[in-house]
């Protein structure tokens, strides 16, 4: 039960649901309710902190899912106060008037420190000697294989692997987690999921907005690092990996790494790059192109759209193209995985059959459906396409990754080997792009 709508369907109040979860967490000894826990948040003045992290910690606190004595220390270069932090994040906290007192209580447990270096200082001055310490790291994990290795070596010289949680927030999404269950708990899917049956696998990420507000960061990284090498590659691993020996984090990581090792570096001739331009027929932000942002270097060739084809050299997937597509400033918000099956053999329906597809829609409106041909109703004997639909009516909350850290579960976090392999696949392409600066194809905002 992950949200209030589902709770309502089950005739439980959200308070009752939270109580059940609290029992699971506290009495199941996932962590000790009476211990003091301190969350130190680096980059506390930034976009991610105000939009996602403060709201997440607040929701967990509001619903009683954190140990009672949990305190948050914000840390960043900017000289701010807790009041500034509260002001920035308040629009995203979605607190109701009745929750006002609780929100006050939440912010009395917050403090803020301004400063420069971080992991080294934590290691030297902030480590709890009596309890546990866990470090959550958010991307970018470097810019290429070398810088990522440097970062990994630095972090692992200070902390043990079991203290390090490299987060990819896509792994916290309900449908991404569902990929493993769909695949390994359903014989029908597992037996047909190989090159014999599958024509291609398409992984898509689309956003309707541009890089407004974080163009500076984006221009240094580009869409391949920002989304393809991270979120889409993680989803690909879950679609393509073999069944792990168990759902234990180490076993899952082993299989993900094995699959990544079978992927050779992306070939430049298998990549299409694009950059959005303003649409004069629209209003507001959509009239501005990527390059209209005054903070960007003149004539930037950073891609805001990328499509790439990856191949896996292993028995199951030999020759099957995995098509990864990601873009800013398109017509809609969508993330999905689409397995397209091969055409039916000896088509007796005179070419009227379309390919079957298994679609896992990650967002919005989570859904799993199969596109298949059935007989057209009535006198006809013609096939028509219909959908076997397992639509999930609800949207789910994404606080689970932070709770996983409290509960010491690393399954939905990246291990250092995964990071290394992910960078190995993309680094030659990224270096080539940096040297040759290929001109991305312009596309219209909202197209
Ligand atoms: C982030 C990217 O990792 O994911 C952003 O840096 C992107 O550019 C975001 O907008 C998308 O996340 P979500 O959960 O809104 O799909």
Short mmCIF file of C-alpha atoms and ligand atoms in Angstrom, two decimals:
data_model
loop_
_atom_site.label_atom_id
_atom_site.label_comp_id
_atom_site.label_asym_id
_atom_site.label_seq_id
_atom_site.Cartn_x
_atom_site.Cartn_y
_atom_site.Cartn_z
CA UNK A 1 0.00 0.00 0.00
CA UNK A 2 1.89 3.01 -1.19
CA UNK A 3 -0.49 5.89 -1.39
CA UNK A 4 -3.65 7.35 -0.02
CA UNK A 5 -5.79 6.39 -3.05
CA UNK A 6 -4.94 2.71 -2.67
CA UNK A 7 -5.48 2.94 1.06
CA UNK A 8 -8.94 4.31 0.40
CA UNK A 9 -9.78 1.42 -1.92
CA UNK A 10 -8.81 -0.97 0.84
CA UNK A 11 -10.96 0.97 3.29
CA UNK A 12 -7.95 1.90 5.40
CA UNK A 13 -7.16 5.42 6.44
CA UNK A 14 -3.73 6.72 5.52
CA UNK A 15 -3.00 6.93 9.27
CA UNK A 16 -3.74 3.21 9.61
CA UNK A 17 -1.47 2.44 6.67
CA UNK A 18 1.35 4.47 8.22
CA UNK A 19 0.86 2.61 11.48
CA UNK A 20 1.25 -0.73 9.68
CA UNK A 21 4.41 0.53 8.01
CA UNK A 22 5.75 1.87 11.30
CA UNK A 23 5.27 -1.55 12.88
CA UNK A 24 7.11 -3.18 9.97
CA UNK A 25 9.99 -0.77 10.25
CA UNK A 26 10.34 -0.34 13.97
CA UNK A 27 9.21 -3.67 15.38
CA UNK A 28 10.82 -5.58 12.53
CA UNK A 29 14.00 -3.94 13.82
CA UNK A 30 14.78 -2.31 10.48
CA UNK A 31 16.07 0.51 12.63
CA UNK A 32 15.75 1.57 16.23
CA UNK A 33 13.05 4.05 16.98
CA UNK A 34 14.81 5.44 20.05
CA UNK A 35 18.22 6.07 18.42
CA UNK A 36 19.15 9.52 17.23
CA UNK A 37 19.64 9.75 13.45
CA UNK A 38 21.19 12.71 11.65
CA UNK A 39 20.81 13.28 7.92
CA UNK A 40 23.53 15.61 6.59
CA UNK A 41 22.51 16.95 3.20
CA UNK A 42 25.20 18.29 0.90
CA UNK A 43 24.07 20.77 -1.73
CA UNK A 44 21.14 21.73 0.48
CA UNK A 45 20.63 25.03 -1.33
CA UNK A 46 20.15 23.37 -4.75
CA UNK A 47 17.24 22.38 -6.97
CA UNK A 48 17.29 18.68 -6.10
CA UNK A 49 17.26 19.43 -2.38
CA UNK A 50 14.33 21.81 -2.52
CA UNK A 51 12.23 19.84 -5.00
CA UNK A 52 12.85 16.28 -3.87
CA UNK A 53 14.97 15.70 -0.79
CA UNK A 54 13.46 18.13 1.76
CA UNK A 55 9.93 17.14 0.67
CA UNK A 56 10.80 13.44 0.95
CA UNK A 57 12.24 13.75 4.43
CA UNK A 58 9.25 15.85 5.45
CA UNK A 59 6.74 13.26 4.14
CA UNK A 60 8.52 10.44 5.92
CA UNK A 61 8.59 12.53 9.11
CA UNK A 62 4.93 13.58 8.76
CA UNK A 63 3.84 9.96 8.33
CA UNK A 64 5.87 8.79 11.32
CA UNK A 65 8.12 6.60 9.21
CA UNK A 66 11.37 8.02 10.51
CA UNK A 67 12.80 7.32 13.93
CA UNK A 68 11.57 10.07 16.21
CA UNK A 69 14.90 11.72 16.87
CA UNK A 70 15.88 12.33 13.28
CA UNK A 71 17.58 15.65 12.55
CA UNK A 72 18.62 17.16 9.23
CA UNK A 73 21.68 19.31 8.69
CA UNK A 74 21.76 21.16 5.39
CA UNK A 75 25.18 22.02 3.97
CA UNK A 76 26.16 24.05 0.89
CA UNK A 77 28.43 26.88 -0.23
CA UNK A 78 25.69 29.54 -0.17
CA UNK A 79 25.24 31.50 3.04
CA UNK A 80 21.66 30.59 3.98
CA UNK A 81 19.56 29.97 7.08
CA UNK A 82 16.96 27.32 7.89
CA UNK A 83 14.32 29.97 7.20
CA UNK A 84 15.70 30.41 3.65
CA UNK A 85 15.73 26.65 3.13
CA UNK A 86 12.15 26.42 4.33
CA UNK A 87 11.06 29.22 2.02
CA UNK A 88 12.67 27.54 -0.99
CA UNK A 89 11.26 24.09 -0.36
CA UNK A 90 7.82 25.06 1.01
CA UNK A 91 6.01 25.05 -2.37
CA UNK A 92 7.09 21.43 -2.84
CA UNK A 93 6.23 20.18 0.66
CA UNK A 94 2.49 20.18 0.04
CA UNK A 95 1.71 20.61 3.73
CA UNK A 96 -1.94 21.24 4.61
CA UNK A 97 -3.14 23.86 7.12
CA UNK A 98 -3.67 21.09 9.73
CA UNK A 99 -0.11 19.96 9.29
CA UNK A 100 1.30 23.40 10.10
CA UNK A 101 2.32 22.52 13.68
CA UNK A 102 4.02 19.36 12.56
CA UNK A 103 5.85 21.30 9.87
CA UNK A 104 7.10 23.74 12.54
CA UNK A 105 8.33 20.78 14.55
CA UNK A 106 10.05 19.41 11.42
CA UNK A 107 11.95 22.63 10.82
CA UNK A 108 13.05 22.92 14.44
CA UNK A 109 14.91 19.69 13.73
CA UNK A 110 16.70 21.31 10.80
CA UNK A 111 19.92 23.25 10.82
CA UNK A 112 22.17 24.59 8.08
CA UNK A 113 25.92 25.08 7.70
CA UNK A 114 27.77 26.85 4.87
CA UNK A 115 31.10 25.41 3.71
CA UNK A 116 33.24 23.96 0.88
CA UNK A 117 34.61 20.42 1.08
CA UNK A 118 32.62 17.55 2.10
CA UNK A 119 33.37 13.84 2.16
CA UNK A 120 36.77 14.31 3.76
CA UNK A 121 35.31 16.51 6.48
CA UNK A 122 32.50 14.08 7.16
CA UNK A 123 35.01 11.32 7.48
CA UNK A 124 37.24 13.32 9.78
CA UNK A 125 34.67 15.05 11.93
CA UNK A 126 31.16 13.68 11.59
CA UNK A 127 31.38 9.90 11.83
CA UNK A 128 29.27 8.38 14.57
CA UNK A 129 31.46 6.09 16.66
CA UNK A 130 28.61 4.28 18.36
CA UNK A 131 26.04 3.89 15.58
CA UNK A 132 26.17 3.53 11.80
CA UNK A 133 27.13 5.93 9.00
CA UNK A 134 25.77 5.75 5.46
CA UNK A 135 26.73 8.01 2.58
CA UNK A 136 24.21 8.60 -0.23
CA UNK A 137 25.78 9.94 -3.42
CA UNK A 138 23.73 11.43 -6.24
CA UNK A 139 24.90 11.75 -9.84
CA UNK A 140 26.86 13.11 -11.64
CA UNK A 141 29.33 10.41 -10.66
CA UNK A 142 32.10 12.06 -12.67
CA UNK A 143 32.10 12.97 -16.36
CA UNK A 144 33.73 9.89 -17.85
CA UNK A 145 35.38 6.63 -16.87
CA UNK A 146 38.48 8.31 -15.48
CA UNK A 147 36.84 10.99 -13.39
CA UNK A 148 34.27 8.50 -12.11
CA UNK A 149 37.07 6.12 -11.04
CA UNK A 150 38.81 9.00 -9.30
CA UNK A 151 35.61 9.81 -7.42
CA UNK A 152 34.96 6.13 -6.56
CA UNK A 153 38.53 5.70 -5.31
CA UNK A 154 38.27 8.84 -3.22
CA UNK A 155 34.97 7.79 -1.63
CA UNK A 156 36.06 4.21 -1.07
CA UNK A 157 39.28 5.40 0.58
CA UNK A 158 37.08 7.03 3.22
CA UNK A 159 34.11 4.66 3.51
CA UNK A 160 33.40 0.94 3.15
CA UNK A 161 31.34 -0.29 0.18
CA UNK A 162 28.50 -1.20 2.54
CA UNK A 163 28.35 2.43 3.73
CA UNK A 164 28.10 3.90 0.22
CA UNK A 165 24.72 4.31 -1.49
CA UNK A 166 25.02 5.63 -5.07
CA UNK A 167 21.51 6.67 -5.91
CA UNK A 168 19.70 6.63 -9.23
CA UNK A 169 16.22 7.82 -8.40
CA UNK A 170 14.74 5.85 -11.32
CA UNK A 171 15.45 2.68 -9.36
CA UNK A 172 12.96 3.91 -6.78
CA UNK A 173 10.13 4.14 -9.29
CA UNK A 174 7.40 1.56 -8.88
CA UNK A 175 7.43 0.27 -12.46
CA UNK A 176 11.20 0.07 -12.60
CA UNK A 177 11.12 -2.12 -9.50
CA UNK A 178 8.27 -4.04 -11.10
CA UNK A 179 10.53 -5.04 -14.02
CA UNK A 180 12.22 -7.70 -11.94
CA UNK A 181 8.97 -9.13 -10.62
CA UNK A 182 7.32 -9.17 -14.04
CA UNK A 183 10.27 -10.96 -15.53
CA UNK A 184 11.20 -13.45 -12.87
CA UNK A 185 7.83 -14.23 -11.37
CA UNK A 186 6.08 -14.94 -14.71
CA UNK A 187 7.10 -17.93 -16.73
CA UNK A 188 5.31 -16.68 -19.85
CA UNK A 189 7.49 -13.60 -20.04
CA UNK A 190 10.75 -15.29 -19.29
CA UNK A 191 10.50 -17.98 -21.93
CA UNK A 192 9.74 -15.58 -24.80
CA UNK A 193 12.23 -12.96 -23.85
CA UNK A 194 15.20 -13.58 -26.12
CA UNK A 195 16.49 -12.85 -29.62
CA UNK A 196 14.37 -15.65 -31.05
CA UNK A 197 11.20 -13.71 -30.30
CA UNK A 198 12.17 -10.11 -29.76
CA UNK A 199 12.80 -7.71 -32.64
CA UNK A 200 13.98 -4.79 -30.52
CA UNK A 201 13.75 -3.20 -27.10
CA UNK A 202 13.01 0.53 -26.92
CA UNK A 203 13.64 2.57 -23.77
CA UNK A 204 12.24 6.08 -23.86
CA UNK A 205 12.50 9.14 -21.66
CA UNK A 206 10.72 12.34 -22.72
CA UNK A 207 10.15 15.60 -20.89
CA UNK A 208 7.92 18.49 -21.94
CA UNK A 209 10.20 21.16 -20.45
CA UNK A 210 13.62 22.41 -21.46
CA UNK A 211 16.66 23.06 -19.31
CA UNK A 212 15.30 26.32 -17.92
CA UNK A 213 16.80 27.00 -14.52
CA UNK A 214 19.66 24.52 -14.72
CA UNK A 215 21.12 25.22 -18.17
CA UNK A 216 24.54 25.86 -16.62
CA UNK A 217 24.76 22.38 -15.09
CA UNK A 218 23.17 20.76 -18.11
CA UNK A 219 25.53 22.31 -20.62
CA UNK A 220 28.49 20.66 -18.94
CA UNK A 221 26.87 17.23 -18.95
CA UNK A 222 24.37 16.92 -21.79
CA UNK A 223 21.47 14.50 -22.15
CA UNK A 224 23.63 11.38 -22.60
CA UNK A 225 25.22 11.73 -19.16
CA UNK A 226 22.13 13.25 -17.56
CA UNK A 227 19.65 10.56 -18.55
CA UNK A 228 20.90 7.92 -20.99
CA UNK A 229 24.03 6.69 -19.25
CA UNK A 230 22.20 6.72 -15.92
CA UNK A 231 18.42 6.21 -15.85
CA UNK A 232 17.97 4.47 -19.21
CA UNK A 233 20.98 2.20 -18.77
CA UNK A 234 19.72 1.15 -15.34
CA UNK A 235 16.33 0.26 -16.82
CA UNK A 236 18.07 -1.64 -19.61
CA UNK A 237 19.98 -3.71 -17.03
CA UNK A 238 16.75 -4.75 -15.35
CA UNK A 239 15.18 -5.71 -18.68
CA UNK A 240 18.15 -7.64 -19.98
CA UNK A 241 19.82 -9.26 -16.98
CA UNK A 242 19.57 -12.95 -16.17
CA UNK A 243 17.77 -14.13 -13.08
CA UNK A 244 19.88 -13.43 -9.97
CA UNK A 245 20.50 -16.24 -7.49
CA UNK A 246 18.35 -14.32 -4.99
CA UNK A 247 16.98 -10.85 -4.41
CA UNK A 248 19.92 -10.09 -2.18
CA UNK A 249 21.72 -6.85 -3.22
CA UNK A 250 25.01 -8.59 -4.09
CA UNK A 251 23.30 -11.14 -6.34
CA UNK A 252 21.31 -8.45 -8.14
CA UNK A 253 24.40 -6.28 -8.62
CA UNK A 254 26.36 -9.26 -9.98
CA UNK A 255 23.76 -9.87 -12.70
CA UNK A 256 23.52 -6.20 -13.63
CA UNK A 257 27.29 -5.97 -13.95
CA UNK A 258 27.36 -9.15 -16.05
CA UNK A 259 24.89 -7.68 -18.52
CA UNK A 260 26.79 -4.37 -18.75
CA UNK A 261 29.99 -6.27 -19.49
CA UNK A 262 28.35 -7.77 -22.59
CA UNK A 263 27.67 -4.34 -24.09
CA UNK A 264 30.40 -2.90 -26.24
CA UNK A 265 31.08 0.84 -26.46
CA UNK A 266 28.42 2.82 -28.35
CA UNK A 267 29.35 3.40 -31.98
CA UNK A 268 29.08 7.03 -33.11
CA UNK A 269 27.24 5.94 -36.27
CA UNK A 270 24.53 4.42 -34.06
CA UNK A 271 23.76 7.74 -32.40
CA UNK A 272 21.52 10.68 -33.32
CA UNK A 273 21.86 13.98 -31.45
CA UNK A 274 19.49 16.92 -31.34
CA UNK A 275 19.08 20.31 -29.66
CA UNK A 276 15.78 22.13 -29.20
CA UNK A 277 15.02 25.51 -30.72
CA UNK A 278 12.25 27.93 -29.73
CA UNK A 279 8.82 27.48 -31.23
CA UNK A 280 7.56 30.90 -32.42
CA UNK A 281 4.01 29.58 -32.56
CA UNK A 282 3.88 28.76 -28.86
CA UNK A 283 3.88 30.99 -25.80
CA UNK A 284 6.13 31.44 -22.75
CA UNK A 285 9.12 29.17 -22.27
CA UNK A 286 8.46 27.22 -25.44
CA UNK A 287 9.41 30.22 -27.54
CA UNK A 288 12.98 29.97 -26.25
CA UNK A 289 15.50 27.54 -27.66
CA UNK A 290 18.29 25.87 -25.70
CA UNK A 291 20.81 28.41 -26.91
CA UNK A 292 18.67 31.38 -25.86
CA UNK A 293 19.81 30.83 -22.27
CA UNK A 294 22.28 33.71 -21.67
CA UNK A 295 24.31 31.62 -19.20
CA UNK A 296 25.37 29.15 -21.89
CA UNK A 297 28.49 29.53 -24.03
CA UNK A 298 27.70 30.93 -27.44
CA UNK A 299 27.03 28.25 -30.05
CA UNK A 300 26.89 25.37 -27.54
CA UNK A 301 26.63 21.97 -29.27
CA UNK A 302 25.36 20.17 -26.14
CA UNK A 303 22.68 17.65 -27.07
CA UNK A 304 19.25 17.87 -25.45
CA UNK A 305 18.01 14.88 -27.47
CA UNK A 306 19.88 11.61 -28.04
CA UNK A 307 18.97 8.26 -29.51
CA UNK A 308 21.50 5.42 -29.47
CA UNK A 309 21.46 1.74 -30.33
CA UNK A 310 23.30 -0.68 -28.05
CA UNK A 311 24.01 -4.34 -28.70
CA UNK A 312 24.68 -7.09 -26.23
CA UNK A 313 27.03 -9.89 -27.02
CA UNK A 314 25.50 -12.77 -25.16
CA UNK A 315 23.42 -15.80 -25.97
CA UNK A 316 20.07 -14.29 -25.08
CA UNK A 317 20.33 -10.94 -26.81
CA UNK A 318 22.77 -11.42 -29.68
CA UNK A 319 21.75 -9.10 -32.53
CA UNK A 320 18.74 -7.53 -30.76
CA UNK A 321 18.96 -3.72 -30.89
CA UNK A 322 18.33 -1.90 -27.63
CA UNK A 323 17.22 1.58 -28.65
CA UNK A 324 17.67 4.27 -26.00
CA UNK A 325 15.97 7.63 -26.60
CA UNK A 326 15.90 10.60 -24.30
CA UNK A 327 14.97 14.20 -24.73
CA UNK A 328 14.14 17.52 -23.14
CA UNK A 329 11.45 19.86 -24.52
CA UNK A 330 9.25 17.37 -26.37
CA UNK A 331 5.48 17.09 -26.51
CA UNK A 332 4.91 15.15 -23.27
CA UNK A 333 6.33 13.56 -20.15
CA UNK A 334 6.88 9.86 -20.60
CA UNK A 335 9.24 7.10 -19.54
CA UNK A 336 8.64 3.59 -20.79
CA UNK A 337 10.15 0.27 -21.82
CA UNK A 338 8.80 -1.38 -24.95
CA UNK A 339 9.68 -4.91 -26.01
CA UNK A 340 8.70 -5.35 -29.62
CA UNK A 341 8.22 -8.94 -30.76
CA UNK A 342 9.14 -10.30 -34.19
CA UNK A 343 6.50 -10.50 -36.90
CA UNK A 344 4.33 -13.62 -36.90
CA UNK A 345 5.59 -16.29 -39.29
CA UNK A 346 3.61 -17.06 -42.50
CA UNK A 347 1.08 -14.33 -42.03
CA UNK A 348 -2.25 -15.83 -43.20
CA UNK A 349 -4.06 -12.57 -42.50
CA UNK A 350 -2.61 -10.78 -45.48
CA UNK A 351 -0.20 -8.47 -43.71
CA UNK A 352 -2.86 -7.14 -41.34
CA UNK A 353 -1.00 -8.19 -38.21
CA UNK A 354 1.05 -5.73 -36.24
CA UNK A 355 3.87 -6.76 -34.03
CA UNK A 356 3.09 -7.70 -30.44
CA UNK A 357 4.50 -5.37 -27.85
CA UNK A 358 4.94 -5.61 -24.13
CA UNK A 359 4.91 -2.07 -22.73
CA UNK A 360 5.91 -1.07 -19.23
CA UNK A 361 5.04 2.56 -18.69
CA UNK A 362 7.10 3.98 -15.86
CA UNK A 363 5.44 7.41 -15.83
CA UNK A 364 3.07 9.07 -15.89
CA UNK A 365 0.16 6.70 -15.07
CA UNK A 366 2.08 3.51 -14.40
CA UNK A 367 0.91 0.66 -16.58
CA UNK A 368 1.85 -2.69 -18.04
CA UNK A 369 0.10 -3.76 -21.22
CA UNK A 370 0.53 -6.15 -24.09
CA UNK A 371 -0.42 -5.15 -27.60
CA UNK A 372 -1.87 -8.12 -29.39
CA UNK A 373 -4.08 -9.00 -32.33
CA UNK A 374 -7.60 -10.31 -31.76
CA UNK A 375 -10.52 -10.96 -34.11
CA UNK A 376 -12.50 -7.89 -35.06
CA UNK A 377 -15.96 -8.08 -33.47
CA UNK A 378 -18.85 -9.22 -35.65
CA UNK A 379 -19.01 -10.78 -39.10
CA UNK A 380 -15.39 -10.09 -39.90
CA UNK A 381 -12.56 -12.51 -39.70
CA UNK A 382 -10.01 -9.73 -39.68
CA UNK A 383 -7.52 -9.30 -36.91
CA UNK A 384 -7.32 -5.99 -35.07
CA UNK A 385 -4.94 -4.69 -32.48
CA UNK A 386 -6.10 -4.60 -28.86
CA UNK A 387 -4.48 -4.35 -25.47
CA UNK A 388 -4.23 -6.78 -22.61
CA UNK A 389 -4.13 -4.17 -19.94
CA UNK A 390 -2.75 -4.27 -16.43
CA UNK A 391 -3.01 -0.56 -15.87
CA UNK A 392 -2.23 0.61 -12.37
CA UNK A 393 -4.70 3.31 -11.46
CA UNK A 394 -2.46 5.09 -9.02
CA UNK A 395 0.68 7.04 -8.83
CA UNK A 396 3.15 5.97 -6.24
CA UNK A 397 5.34 7.83 -3.88
CA UNK A 398 9.07 7.69 -4.26
CA UNK A 399 10.33 7.92 -0.72
CA UNK A 400 11.39 4.31 -0.62
CA UNK A 401 15.03 4.81 -1.52
CA UNK A 402 15.66 6.96 1.53
CA UNK A 403 13.94 4.40 3.73
CA UNK A 404 16.07 1.70 2.09
CA UNK A 405 19.15 3.52 3.35
CA UNK A 406 17.77 3.50 6.88
CA UNK A 407 17.00 -0.20 6.48
CA UNK A 408 20.43 -0.99 5.01
CA UNK A 409 19.14 -2.32 1.71
CA UNK A 410 21.48 -1.61 -1.21
CA UNK A 411 19.53 -3.53 -3.86
CA UNK A 412 18.23 -0.41 -5.61
CA UNK A 413 21.54 1.46 -5.49
CA UNK A 414 24.50 1.25 -7.85
CA UNK A 415 27.68 -0.59 -6.94
CA UNK A 416 31.08 0.68 -8.10
CA UNK A 417 31.42 -2.05 -10.76
CA UNK A 418 28.15 -0.99 -12.34
CA UNK A 419 29.32 2.60 -12.46
CA UNK A 420 32.61 1.61 -14.06
CA UNK A 421 30.89 -0.48 -16.76
CA UNK A 422 28.29 2.20 -17.46
CA UNK A 423 31.06 4.75 -18.07
CA UNK A 424 33.10 2.29 -20.15
CA UNK A 425 30.15 1.96 -22.58
CA UNK A 426 29.70 5.70 -23.10
CA UNK A 427 33.14 7.27 -22.53
CA UNK A 428 34.61 6.81 -26.06
CA UNK A 429 31.49 8.35 -27.59
CA UNK A 430 31.47 11.25 -25.12
CA UNK A 431 35.15 11.98 -25.73
CA UNK A 432 34.64 11.90 -29.45
CA UNK A 433 31.71 14.31 -29.13
CA UNK A 434 33.83 16.65 -27.01
CA UNK A 435 36.63 16.67 -29.55
CA UNK A 436 34.63 16.80 -32.77
CA UNK A 437 31.64 18.79 -31.52
CA UNK A 438 29.14 17.32 -33.97
CA UNK A 439 26.31 19.74 -34.71
CA UNK A 440 23.07 18.43 -33.16
CA UNK A 441 19.95 18.39 -35.34
CA UNK A 442 17.60 21.24 -34.35
CA UNK A 443 14.08 20.26 -33.27
CA UNK A 444 11.19 22.44 -32.21
CA UNK A 445 10.30 22.85 -28.47
CA UNK A 446 7.21 20.73 -27.88
CA UNK A 447 7.53 18.64 -31.06
C1 LIG B 1 17.31 13.83 -13.32
C2 LIG B 1 17.87 14.62 -14.46
O1 LIG B 1 18.20 12.82 -12.95
O2 LIG B 1 16.07 13.25 -13.71
C3 LIG B 1 16.91 15.70 -14.90
O3 LIG B 1 19.09 15.22 -14.05
C4 LIG B 1 15.55 15.07 -15.22
O4 LIG B 1 17.39 16.38 -16.05
C5 LIG B 1 15.09 14.20 -14.05
O5 LIG B 1 14.63 16.12 -15.42
C6 LIG B 1 13.81 13.45 -14.39
O6 LIG B 1 13.32 12.81 -13.24
P1 LIG B 1 11.77 12.45 -13.11
O7 LIG B 1 11.70 11.61 -11.88
O8 LIG B 1 11.05 13.75 -12.98
O9 LIG B 1 11.41 11.72 -14.37
#
